[in-house]
Coordinates of C-alpha atoms in Angstrom, one line a residue:
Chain A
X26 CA -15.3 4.9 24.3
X27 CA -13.4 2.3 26.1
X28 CA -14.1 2.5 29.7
X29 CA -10.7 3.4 31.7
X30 CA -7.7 4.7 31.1
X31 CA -4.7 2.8 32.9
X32 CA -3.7 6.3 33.8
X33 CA -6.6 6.6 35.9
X34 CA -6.4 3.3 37.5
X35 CA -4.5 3.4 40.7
X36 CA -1.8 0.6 41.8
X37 CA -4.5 -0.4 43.7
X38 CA -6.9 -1.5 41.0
X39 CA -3.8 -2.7 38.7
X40 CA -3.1 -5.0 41.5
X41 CA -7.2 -6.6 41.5
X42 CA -6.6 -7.0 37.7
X43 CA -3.6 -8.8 37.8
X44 CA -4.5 -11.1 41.1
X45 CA -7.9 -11.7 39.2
X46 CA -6.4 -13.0 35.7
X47 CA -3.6 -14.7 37.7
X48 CA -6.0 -16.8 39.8
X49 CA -8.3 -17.8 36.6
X50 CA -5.0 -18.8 34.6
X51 CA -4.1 -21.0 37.5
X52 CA -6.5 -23.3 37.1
X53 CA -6.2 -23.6 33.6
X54 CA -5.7 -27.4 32.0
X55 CA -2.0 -27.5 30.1
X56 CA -0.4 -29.6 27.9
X57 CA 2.9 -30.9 27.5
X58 CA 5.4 -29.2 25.9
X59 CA 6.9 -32.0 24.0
X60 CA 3.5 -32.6 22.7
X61 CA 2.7 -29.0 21.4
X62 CA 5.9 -28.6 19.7
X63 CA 5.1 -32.1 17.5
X64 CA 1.9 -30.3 16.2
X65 CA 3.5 -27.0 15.5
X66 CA 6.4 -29.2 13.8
X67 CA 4.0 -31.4 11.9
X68 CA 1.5 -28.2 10.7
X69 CA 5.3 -26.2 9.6
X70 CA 6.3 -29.7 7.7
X71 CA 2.5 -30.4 6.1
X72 CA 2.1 -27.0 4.7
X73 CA 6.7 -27.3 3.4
X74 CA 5.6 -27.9 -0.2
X75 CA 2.9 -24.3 -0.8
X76 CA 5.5 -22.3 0.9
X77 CA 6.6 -20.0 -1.4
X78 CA 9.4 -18.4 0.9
X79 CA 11.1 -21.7 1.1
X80 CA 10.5 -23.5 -1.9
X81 CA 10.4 -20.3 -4.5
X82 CA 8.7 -19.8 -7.3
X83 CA 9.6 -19.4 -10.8
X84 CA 10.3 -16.3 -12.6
X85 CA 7.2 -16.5 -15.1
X86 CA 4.9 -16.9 -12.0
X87 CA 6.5 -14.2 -9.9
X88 CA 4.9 -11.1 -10.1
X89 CA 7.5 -8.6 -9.0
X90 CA 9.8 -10.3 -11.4
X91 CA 12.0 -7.5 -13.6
X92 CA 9.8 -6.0 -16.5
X93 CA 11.6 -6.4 -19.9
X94 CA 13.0 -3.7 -21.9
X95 CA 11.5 -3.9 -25.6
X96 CA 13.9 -3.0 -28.3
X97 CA 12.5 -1.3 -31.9
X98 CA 14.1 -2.3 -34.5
Chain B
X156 CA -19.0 -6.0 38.7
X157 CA -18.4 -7.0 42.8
X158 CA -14.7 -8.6 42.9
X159 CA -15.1 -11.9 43.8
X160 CA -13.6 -12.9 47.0
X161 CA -11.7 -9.7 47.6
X162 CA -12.4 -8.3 50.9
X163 CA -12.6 -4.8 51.2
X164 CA -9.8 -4.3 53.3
X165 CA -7.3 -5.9 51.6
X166 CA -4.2 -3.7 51.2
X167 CA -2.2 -3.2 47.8
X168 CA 0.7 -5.0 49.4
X169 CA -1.1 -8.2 50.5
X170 CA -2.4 -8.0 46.9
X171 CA 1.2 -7.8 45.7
X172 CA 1.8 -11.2 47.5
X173 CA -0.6 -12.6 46.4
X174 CA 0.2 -12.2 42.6
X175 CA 4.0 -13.3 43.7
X176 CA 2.7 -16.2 44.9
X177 CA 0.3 -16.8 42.0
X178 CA 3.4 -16.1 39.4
X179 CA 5.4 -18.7 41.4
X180 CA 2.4 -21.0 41.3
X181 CA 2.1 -20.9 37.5
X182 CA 5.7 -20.6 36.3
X183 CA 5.7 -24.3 38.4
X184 CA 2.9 -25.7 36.7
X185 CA 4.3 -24.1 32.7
X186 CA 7.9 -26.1 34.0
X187 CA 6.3 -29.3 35.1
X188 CA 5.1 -29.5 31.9
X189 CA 8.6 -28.0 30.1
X190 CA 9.9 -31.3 29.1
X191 CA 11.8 -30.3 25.6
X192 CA 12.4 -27.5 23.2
X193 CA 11.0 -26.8 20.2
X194 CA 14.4 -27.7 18.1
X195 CA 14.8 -30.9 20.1
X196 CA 11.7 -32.0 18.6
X197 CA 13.0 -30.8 15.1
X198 CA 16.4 -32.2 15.1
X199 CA 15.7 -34.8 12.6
X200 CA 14.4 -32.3 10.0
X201 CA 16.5 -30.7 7.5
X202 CA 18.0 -27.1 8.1
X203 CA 17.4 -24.8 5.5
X204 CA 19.5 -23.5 2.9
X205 CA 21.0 -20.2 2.4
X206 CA 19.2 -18.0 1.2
X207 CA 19.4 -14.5 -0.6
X208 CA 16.8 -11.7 -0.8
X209 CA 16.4 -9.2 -3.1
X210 CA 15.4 -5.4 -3.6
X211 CA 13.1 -5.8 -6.3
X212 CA 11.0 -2.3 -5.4
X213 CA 11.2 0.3 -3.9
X214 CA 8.1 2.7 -3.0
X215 CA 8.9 6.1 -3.1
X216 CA 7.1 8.7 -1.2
X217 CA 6.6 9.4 2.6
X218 CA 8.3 12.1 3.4
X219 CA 9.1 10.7 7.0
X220 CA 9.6 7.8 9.2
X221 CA 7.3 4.9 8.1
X222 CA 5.6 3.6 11.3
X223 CA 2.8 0.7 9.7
X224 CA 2.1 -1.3 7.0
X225 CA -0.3 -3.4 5.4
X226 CA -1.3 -5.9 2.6
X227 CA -4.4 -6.1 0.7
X228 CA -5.8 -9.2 0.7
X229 CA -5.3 -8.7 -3.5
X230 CA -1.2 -9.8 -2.2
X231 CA -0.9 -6.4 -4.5
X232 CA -1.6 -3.4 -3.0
X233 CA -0.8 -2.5 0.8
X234 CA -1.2 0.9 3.1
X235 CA 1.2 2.3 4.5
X236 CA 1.4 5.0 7.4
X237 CA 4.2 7.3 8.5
X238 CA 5.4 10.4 11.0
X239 CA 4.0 13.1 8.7
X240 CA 0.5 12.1 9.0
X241 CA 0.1 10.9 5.4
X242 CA -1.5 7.6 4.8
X243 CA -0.7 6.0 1.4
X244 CA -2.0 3.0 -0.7
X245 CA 0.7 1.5 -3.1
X246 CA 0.5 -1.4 -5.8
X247 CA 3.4 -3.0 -5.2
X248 CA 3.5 -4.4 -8.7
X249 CA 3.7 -0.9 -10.3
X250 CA 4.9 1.3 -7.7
X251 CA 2.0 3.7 -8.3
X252 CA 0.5 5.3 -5.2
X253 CA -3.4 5.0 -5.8
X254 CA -4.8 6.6 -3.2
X255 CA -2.8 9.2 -0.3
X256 CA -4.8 11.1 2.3
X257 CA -3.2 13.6 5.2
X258 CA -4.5 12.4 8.4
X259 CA -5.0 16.0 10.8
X260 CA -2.4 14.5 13.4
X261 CA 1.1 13.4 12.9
X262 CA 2.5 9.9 14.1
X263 CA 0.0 7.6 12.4
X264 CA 1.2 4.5 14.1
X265 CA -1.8 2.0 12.7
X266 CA -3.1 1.7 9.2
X267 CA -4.9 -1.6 8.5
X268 CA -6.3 -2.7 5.1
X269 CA -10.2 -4.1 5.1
X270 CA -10.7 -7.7 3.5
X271 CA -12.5 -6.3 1.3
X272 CA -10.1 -4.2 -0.2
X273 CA -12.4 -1.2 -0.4
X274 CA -11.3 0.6 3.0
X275 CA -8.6 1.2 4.9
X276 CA -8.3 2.4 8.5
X277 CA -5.7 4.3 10.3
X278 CA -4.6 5.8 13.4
X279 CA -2.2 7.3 15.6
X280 CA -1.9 10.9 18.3
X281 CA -5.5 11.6 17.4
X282 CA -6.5 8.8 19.4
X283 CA -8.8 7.4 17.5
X284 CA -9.3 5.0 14.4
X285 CA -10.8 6.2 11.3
X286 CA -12.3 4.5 8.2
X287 CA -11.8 6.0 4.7
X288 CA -13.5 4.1 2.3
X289 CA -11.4 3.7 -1.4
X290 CA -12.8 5.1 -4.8
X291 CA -11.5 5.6 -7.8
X292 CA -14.1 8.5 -8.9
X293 CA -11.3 11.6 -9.3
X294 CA -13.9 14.2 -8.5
X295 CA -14.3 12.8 -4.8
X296 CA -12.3 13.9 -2.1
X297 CA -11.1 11.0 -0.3
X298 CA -11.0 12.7 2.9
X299 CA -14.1 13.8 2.6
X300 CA -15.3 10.0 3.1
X301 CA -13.9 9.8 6.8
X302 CA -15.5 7.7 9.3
X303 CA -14.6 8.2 13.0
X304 CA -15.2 4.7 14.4
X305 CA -13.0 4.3 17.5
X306 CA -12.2 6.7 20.3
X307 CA -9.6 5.8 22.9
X308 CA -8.0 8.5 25.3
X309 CA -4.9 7.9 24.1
X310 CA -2.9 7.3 21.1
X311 CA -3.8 4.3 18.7
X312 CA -0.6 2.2 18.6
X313 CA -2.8 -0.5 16.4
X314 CA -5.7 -1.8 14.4
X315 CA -6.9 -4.5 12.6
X316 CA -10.4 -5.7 10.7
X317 CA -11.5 -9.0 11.6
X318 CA -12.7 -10.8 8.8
X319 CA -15.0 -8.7 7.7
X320 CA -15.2 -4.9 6.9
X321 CA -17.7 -4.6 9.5
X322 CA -15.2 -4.3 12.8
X323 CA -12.5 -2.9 13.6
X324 CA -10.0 -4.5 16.6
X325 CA -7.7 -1.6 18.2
X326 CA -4.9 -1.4 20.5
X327 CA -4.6 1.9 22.2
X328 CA -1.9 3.8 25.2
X329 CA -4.9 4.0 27.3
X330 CA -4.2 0.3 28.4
X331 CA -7.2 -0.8 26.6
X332 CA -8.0 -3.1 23.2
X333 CA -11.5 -2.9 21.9
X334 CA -13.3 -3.9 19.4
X335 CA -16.0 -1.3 17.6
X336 CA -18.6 -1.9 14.7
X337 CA -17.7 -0.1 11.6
X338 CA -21.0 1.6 10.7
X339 CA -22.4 2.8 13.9
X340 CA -19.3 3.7 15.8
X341 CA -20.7 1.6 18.5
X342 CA -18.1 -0.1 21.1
X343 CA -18.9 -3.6 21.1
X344 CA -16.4 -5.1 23.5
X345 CA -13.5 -3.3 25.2
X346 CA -10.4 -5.2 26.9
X347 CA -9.3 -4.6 30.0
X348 CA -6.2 -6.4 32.2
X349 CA -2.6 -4.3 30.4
X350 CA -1.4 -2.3 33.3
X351 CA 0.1 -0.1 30.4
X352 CA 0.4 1.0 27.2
X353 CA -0.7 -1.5 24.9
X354 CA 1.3 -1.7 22.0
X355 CA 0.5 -4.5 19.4
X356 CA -2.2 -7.0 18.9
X357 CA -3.0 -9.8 16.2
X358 CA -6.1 -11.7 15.7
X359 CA -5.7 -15.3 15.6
X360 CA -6.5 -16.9 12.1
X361 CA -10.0 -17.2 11.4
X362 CA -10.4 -20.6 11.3
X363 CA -9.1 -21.0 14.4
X364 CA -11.3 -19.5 16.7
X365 CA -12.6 -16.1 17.9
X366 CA -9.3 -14.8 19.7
X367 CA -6.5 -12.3 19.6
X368 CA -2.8 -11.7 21.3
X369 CA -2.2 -7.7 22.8
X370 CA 1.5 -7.0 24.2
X371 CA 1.9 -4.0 25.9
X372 CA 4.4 -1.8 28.0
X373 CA 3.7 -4.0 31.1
X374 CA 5.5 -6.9 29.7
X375 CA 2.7 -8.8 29.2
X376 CA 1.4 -10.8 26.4
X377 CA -1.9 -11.3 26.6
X378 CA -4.8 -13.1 24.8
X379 CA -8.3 -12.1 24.8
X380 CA -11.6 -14.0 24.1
X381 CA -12.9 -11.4 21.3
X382 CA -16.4 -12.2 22.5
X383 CA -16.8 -12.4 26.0
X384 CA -14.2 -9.5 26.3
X385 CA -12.2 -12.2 29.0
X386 CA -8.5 -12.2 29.3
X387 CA -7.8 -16.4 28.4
X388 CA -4.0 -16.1 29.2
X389 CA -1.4 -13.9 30.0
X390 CA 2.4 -14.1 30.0
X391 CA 5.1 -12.6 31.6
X392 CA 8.3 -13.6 29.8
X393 CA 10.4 -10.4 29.0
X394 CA 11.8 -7.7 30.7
X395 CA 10.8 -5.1 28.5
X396 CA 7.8 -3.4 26.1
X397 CA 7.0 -5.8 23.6
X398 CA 6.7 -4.3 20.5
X399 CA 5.4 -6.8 18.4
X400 CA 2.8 -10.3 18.5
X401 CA 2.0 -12.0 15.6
X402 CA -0.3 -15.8 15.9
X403 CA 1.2 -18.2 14.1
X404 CA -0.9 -19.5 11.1
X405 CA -1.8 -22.8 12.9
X406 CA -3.6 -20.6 15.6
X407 CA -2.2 -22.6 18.7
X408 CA 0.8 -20.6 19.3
X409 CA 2.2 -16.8 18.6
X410 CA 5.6 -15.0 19.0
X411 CA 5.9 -12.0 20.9
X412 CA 8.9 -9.4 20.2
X413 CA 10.7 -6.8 22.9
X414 CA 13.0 -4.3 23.4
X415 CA 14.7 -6.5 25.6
X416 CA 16.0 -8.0 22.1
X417 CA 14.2 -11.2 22.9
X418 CA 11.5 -13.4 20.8
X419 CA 9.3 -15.2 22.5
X420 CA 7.5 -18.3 21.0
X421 CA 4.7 -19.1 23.2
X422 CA 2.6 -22.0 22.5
X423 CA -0.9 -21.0 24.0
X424 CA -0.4 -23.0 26.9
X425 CA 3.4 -23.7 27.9
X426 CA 6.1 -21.2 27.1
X427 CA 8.9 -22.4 24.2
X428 CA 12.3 -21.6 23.1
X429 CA 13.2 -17.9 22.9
X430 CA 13.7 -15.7 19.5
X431 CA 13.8 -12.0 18.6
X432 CA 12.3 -8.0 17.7
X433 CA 9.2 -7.2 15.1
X434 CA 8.0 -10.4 14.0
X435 CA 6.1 -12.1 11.0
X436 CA 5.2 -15.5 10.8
X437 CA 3.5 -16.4 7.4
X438 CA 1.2 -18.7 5.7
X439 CA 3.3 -21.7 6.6
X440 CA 5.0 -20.7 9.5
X441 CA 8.7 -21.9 8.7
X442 CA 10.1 -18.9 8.7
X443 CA 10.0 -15.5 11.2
X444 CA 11.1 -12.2 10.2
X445 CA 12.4 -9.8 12.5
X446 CA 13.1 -6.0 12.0
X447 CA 15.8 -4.3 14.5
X448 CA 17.0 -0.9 15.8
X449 CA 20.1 -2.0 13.9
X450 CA 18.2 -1.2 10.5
X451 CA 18.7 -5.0 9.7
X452 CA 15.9 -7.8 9.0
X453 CA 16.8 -11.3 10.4
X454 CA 15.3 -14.5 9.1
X455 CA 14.7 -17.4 11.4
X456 CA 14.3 -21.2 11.4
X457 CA 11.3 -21.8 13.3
X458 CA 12.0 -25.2 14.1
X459 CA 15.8 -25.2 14.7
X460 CA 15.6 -22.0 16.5
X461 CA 18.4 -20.6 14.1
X462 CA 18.8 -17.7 11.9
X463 CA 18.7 -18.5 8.5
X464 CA 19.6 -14.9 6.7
X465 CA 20.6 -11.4 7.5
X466 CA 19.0 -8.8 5.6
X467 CA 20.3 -5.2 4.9
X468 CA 19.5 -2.0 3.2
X469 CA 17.2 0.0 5.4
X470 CA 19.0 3.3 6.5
X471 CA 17.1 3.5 9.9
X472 CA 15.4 1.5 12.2
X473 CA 12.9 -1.5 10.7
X474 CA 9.3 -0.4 12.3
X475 CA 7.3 -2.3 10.4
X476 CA 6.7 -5.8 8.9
X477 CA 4.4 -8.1 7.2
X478 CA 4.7 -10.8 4.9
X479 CA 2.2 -10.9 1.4
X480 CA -1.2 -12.8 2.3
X481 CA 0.3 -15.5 -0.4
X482 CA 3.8 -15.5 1.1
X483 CA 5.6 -14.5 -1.9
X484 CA 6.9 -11.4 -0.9
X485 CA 7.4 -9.4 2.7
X486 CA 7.4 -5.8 3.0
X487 CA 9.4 -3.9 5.6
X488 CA 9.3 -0.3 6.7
X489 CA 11.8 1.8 8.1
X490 CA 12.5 5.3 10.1
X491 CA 14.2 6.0 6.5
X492 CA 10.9 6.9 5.0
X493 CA 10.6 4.1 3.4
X494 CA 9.0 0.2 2.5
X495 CA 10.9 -2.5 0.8
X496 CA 9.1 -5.4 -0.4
X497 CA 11.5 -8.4 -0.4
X498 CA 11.3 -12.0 -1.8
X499 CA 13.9 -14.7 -2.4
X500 CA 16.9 -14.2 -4.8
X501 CA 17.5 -17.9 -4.8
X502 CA 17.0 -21.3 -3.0
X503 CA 20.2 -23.1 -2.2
X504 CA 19.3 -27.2 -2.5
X505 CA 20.8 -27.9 0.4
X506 CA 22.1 -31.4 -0.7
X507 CA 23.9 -29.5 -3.0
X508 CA 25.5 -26.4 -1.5
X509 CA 25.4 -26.8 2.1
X510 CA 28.6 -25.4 3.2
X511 CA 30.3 -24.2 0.2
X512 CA 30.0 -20.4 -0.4
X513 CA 29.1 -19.3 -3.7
X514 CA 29.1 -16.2 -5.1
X515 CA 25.6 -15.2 -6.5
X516 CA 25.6 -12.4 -9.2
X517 CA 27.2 -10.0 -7.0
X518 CA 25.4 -11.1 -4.1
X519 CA 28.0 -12.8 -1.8
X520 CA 26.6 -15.1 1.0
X521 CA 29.0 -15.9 3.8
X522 CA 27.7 -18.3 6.6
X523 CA 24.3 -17.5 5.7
X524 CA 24.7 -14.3 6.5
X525 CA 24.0 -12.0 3.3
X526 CA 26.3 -9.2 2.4
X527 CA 24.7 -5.7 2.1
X528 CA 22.6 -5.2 -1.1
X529 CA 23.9 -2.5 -3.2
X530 CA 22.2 0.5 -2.5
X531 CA 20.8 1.2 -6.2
X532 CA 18.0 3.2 -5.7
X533 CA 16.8 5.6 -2.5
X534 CA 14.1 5.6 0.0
X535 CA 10.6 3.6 -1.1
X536 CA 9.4 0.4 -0.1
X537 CA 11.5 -2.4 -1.5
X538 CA 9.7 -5.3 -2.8
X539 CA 11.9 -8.4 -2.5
X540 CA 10.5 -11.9 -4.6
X541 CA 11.4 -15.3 -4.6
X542 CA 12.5 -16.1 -8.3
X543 CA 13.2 -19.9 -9.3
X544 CA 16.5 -20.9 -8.7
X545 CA 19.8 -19.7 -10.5
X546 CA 22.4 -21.2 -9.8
X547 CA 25.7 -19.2 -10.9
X548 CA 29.4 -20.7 -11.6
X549 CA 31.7 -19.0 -9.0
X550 CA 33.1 -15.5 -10.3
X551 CA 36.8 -15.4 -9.9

C-alpha cells in the first residue's frame, strides 16, 4: 500500500513537499520557448502524411465503414 | 528520509513564504524564456479544413453513466467502465460485448486495457485496482479470475499498464500514484508531492523515456520519474482540478485539462499557449479532442491554437476520451450511458472549399462548426471513421 494518505498529512508536511519540489525545479536547465515549439511543429508536420484524422482514409480500408445489405434474387 | 536543510523550527508560515518566493522565482525564469507562442511559430502552415464526424456505432449497454474507456492495442476492441459497477469489453467493429464482469463497488472510474490484449484492469470506490485476465472458455467465470494488485486508501480515479502486462501505474484520492507489479501485488514505487486528490495520469510514450504526467485536485500537473519515484516537474497553471493529462506522442510536451475550462499545453520545460477540458492527442499530434460538461466534443488545431470542429450527440456530460492506437477512429463516453466511436465524415481540400459552406448529405457545416448529428439510434458508444472524401453538389 502506498505509504500516506494526503488526508493524513498536515499543512505542515504539504508545505515541506511543495518547498522541496519547488527548490529542485529551480535549478532546473530550460529551454527557449520559440525553440520547443519548432520541434513540436516539425514532429506535428513530419508525421502530416500517416495521420489518418487529417488526411482520411478510404472507404475500402476503413473498418467501421457501413456493412452492405445483400439482396436475393 | 532527514529533510535537507529544513531546520526544525521552521514554522508553516515561513514555509509558505518560502514557496511564494520559489513560485515567483520560477514563473521569472519559465517568462525569460517565453519569447513566442506556439501559433506564432505555425503561422506559415496551412489551417485545416472543415471537417465532419460521424456516428458510425453506437455500443449499447451500460446501464449508467460511463466514467472510462479504453482501446485495445488490436484498434478493435476497448473496455469500458461505468456508475453501475459493470466493466465491459466491446469490439467496436461488431458491436458485440465479449466479455462484461460486475465489479462489487459502484463508480468504476479507471478501466485500462493490457498491451497484450489478454487483461484488463479496473477500478474505482473499492480503492483498489484489479486484474481480470480475458478467456473465451464459456465454462469459466470471469470473475472468478480476479487479481487484487493495488491498494490505495482511497478511490482509484485511474490506471494504466506500462508497456507490458507486468505493471500497472495508478492514480488514486489518497494523493498518491504508484506503480505495482502485476503478479505479486508488490508496490514497486509510490509517488508522493499532490497535496490532493489525484485525478488523471498518462505515461509518456515508450520510446521516449521512463516518465509519466499526474494532475490532481491541487492544481498541479505534475511529472514523475517512474523509476526513482522523483517528482521532475510540476506546474501550477489553472485555477482549478484538472481533470485530464494526456503526453503528446513526441514525448516532450503534454496538455493538461480543468474545470476552470482551460487547456494547458505545457512543453516539459516552459509553459505554452492555453487550450481546453478532457483531452486526447493522437498518434500524430495535430489534432486535440476535448469532451465538456456541455455534452459537446471540440476539435482543436494544435498548431494554430484554433478549433477546428464541434461535435454533438452525447445527451450528458463527455467523461471519457481516447483516440484508436492507429488514429482512425476516437471514442467518447458520456454520463448518458454511453460510448460513441467517431471518425471523419469527410476532408474538405482546403484549396478547394475554404470558406464556402457546403452542404454534406444532410450534414450542414457552418463556420466549421458542425450541426447536431441526427439522433438515429440511442445510448451506446458511437464509433465515428474517417471515410475518403465525398464531395456532394450543394442540395437546394
Amino acid at each position: 500500500m502506498p505509504v500516506i494518505n494526503v488526508d493524513d498529512l498536515t499543512d505542515k508536511d504539504k508545505a515541506v513537499m511543495e518547498v522541496e519540489q519547488l527548490r529542485k525545479e529551480v535549478k532546473l536547465e530550460r529551454a527557449l520557448v520559440s525553440k520547443c515549439c519548432e520541434e513540436i511543429q516539425e514532429y506535428i508536420l513530419a508525421g502530416a502524411d500517416d495521420d489518418t484524422l487529417v488526411k482520411g482514409i478510404s472507404e475500402e480500408k476503413n473498418p467501421f465503414k457501413e456493412k452492405g445489405g445483400c439482396v436475393i434474387s | 528520509m532527514a529533510n535537507e536543510g529544513l531546520r526544525d523550527n521552521e514554522t508553516l508560515s515561513s514555509l509558505k513564504n518560502e514557496s511564494e518566493t520559489l513560485k515567483s522565482k520560477l514563473e521569472e525564469e519559465r517568462a525569460k524564456l517565453h519569447d513566442v507562442e506556439l501559433h506564432q511559430v505555425a503561422d506559415r502552415v496551412d489551417a485545416l479544413g472543415q471537417f465532419v464526424m460521424k456516428t458510425r456505432r453506437t455500443l449499447k449497454g451500460h446501464g449508467n453513466k460511463v466514467l472510462c474507456m479504453d482501446w485495445c492495442k488490436d484498434k478493435r476492441r476497448l473496455v469500458s467502465s461505468s456508475q453501475d459497477g459493470k466493466v465491459i469489453v466491446w469490439d467496436a467493429f461488431t458491436t458485440n460485448k465479449e466479455h462484461a464482469v460486475t465489479m462489487p463497488c459502484t463508480w468504476v472510474m479507471a478501466c485500462a486495457y493490457a498491451p497484450s490484449g489478454c487483461a484488463i484492469a479496473c477500478g474505482g470506490l473499492d480503492n483498489k485496482c484489479s486484474v481480470y485476465p480475458l478467456t473465451f472458455d464459456k465454462n469459466e467465470n470471469m470473475a472468478a479470475k480476479k487479481k487484487s494488485v493495488a491498494m490505495h486508501t482511497n478511490y482509484l480515479s485511474a490506471c494504466s499498464f506500462t508497456n507490458s502486462d507486468m505493471q500497472i501505474l495508478t492514480a488514486s484520492g489518497d494523493g498518491t500514484c504508484a506503480l505495482w507489479d502485476v503478479e505479486s501485488g508488490q508496490l514497486l514505487q509510490s509517488f508522493h508531492g499532490h497535496a490532493a486528490d489525484v485525478l488523471c495520469l498518462d505515461l509518456a510514450p515508450s520510446e521516449t523515456g521512463n516518465t509519466f504526467v499526474s494532475g490532481g485536485c491541487d492544481k498541479k500537473a505534475m511529472v514523475w520519474d517512474l523509476r526513482s519515484g522523483q517528482c521532475i516537474q510540476s506546474f501550477e497553471t489553472h485555477d482549478s482540478d484538472i481533470n485530464s493529462v494526456r503526453y503528446y506522442p513526441s514525448g516532450d510536451a503534454f496538455a493538461s485539462a480543468s474545470d476552470d475550462a482551460t487547456v494547458s499545453t505545457s512543453i516539459c520545460l516552459p509553459i505554452l499557449t492555453l487550450l481546453l477540458f478532457m483531452c486526447s492527442p493522437y498518434t500524430v499530434g495535430r489534432l486535440l479532442f476535448t469532451g465538456y460538461n456541455d455534452y459537446t466534443i471540440n476539435v482543436w488545431d494544435v498548431l494554430k491554437g484554433t478549433r477546428v470542429s464541434i461535435l454533438f450527440g452525447h445527451e450528458n456530460r463527455v467523461s471519457t476520451l481516447r483516440v484508436s492506437p492507429d488514429g482512425t477512429a476516437f471514442c467518447s463516453g458520456s454520463w448518458d450511458h454511453t460510448l460513441r466511436v467517431r471518425g471523419f465524415l469527410m476532408y474538405v481540400n482546403i484549396g478547394l472549399l475554404r470558406g464556402i459552406p457546403v452542404t454534406y448529405r444532410g450534414i450542414r457545416p457552418y463556420m466549421g462548426i458542425v450541426g447536431p448529428i441526427p439522433n438515429d439510434s440511442d445510448s451506446g458508444f458511437r464509433i465515428y471513421f474517417r471515410s475518403s472524401v465525398n464531395l456532394f453538389p450543394l442540395e437546394k
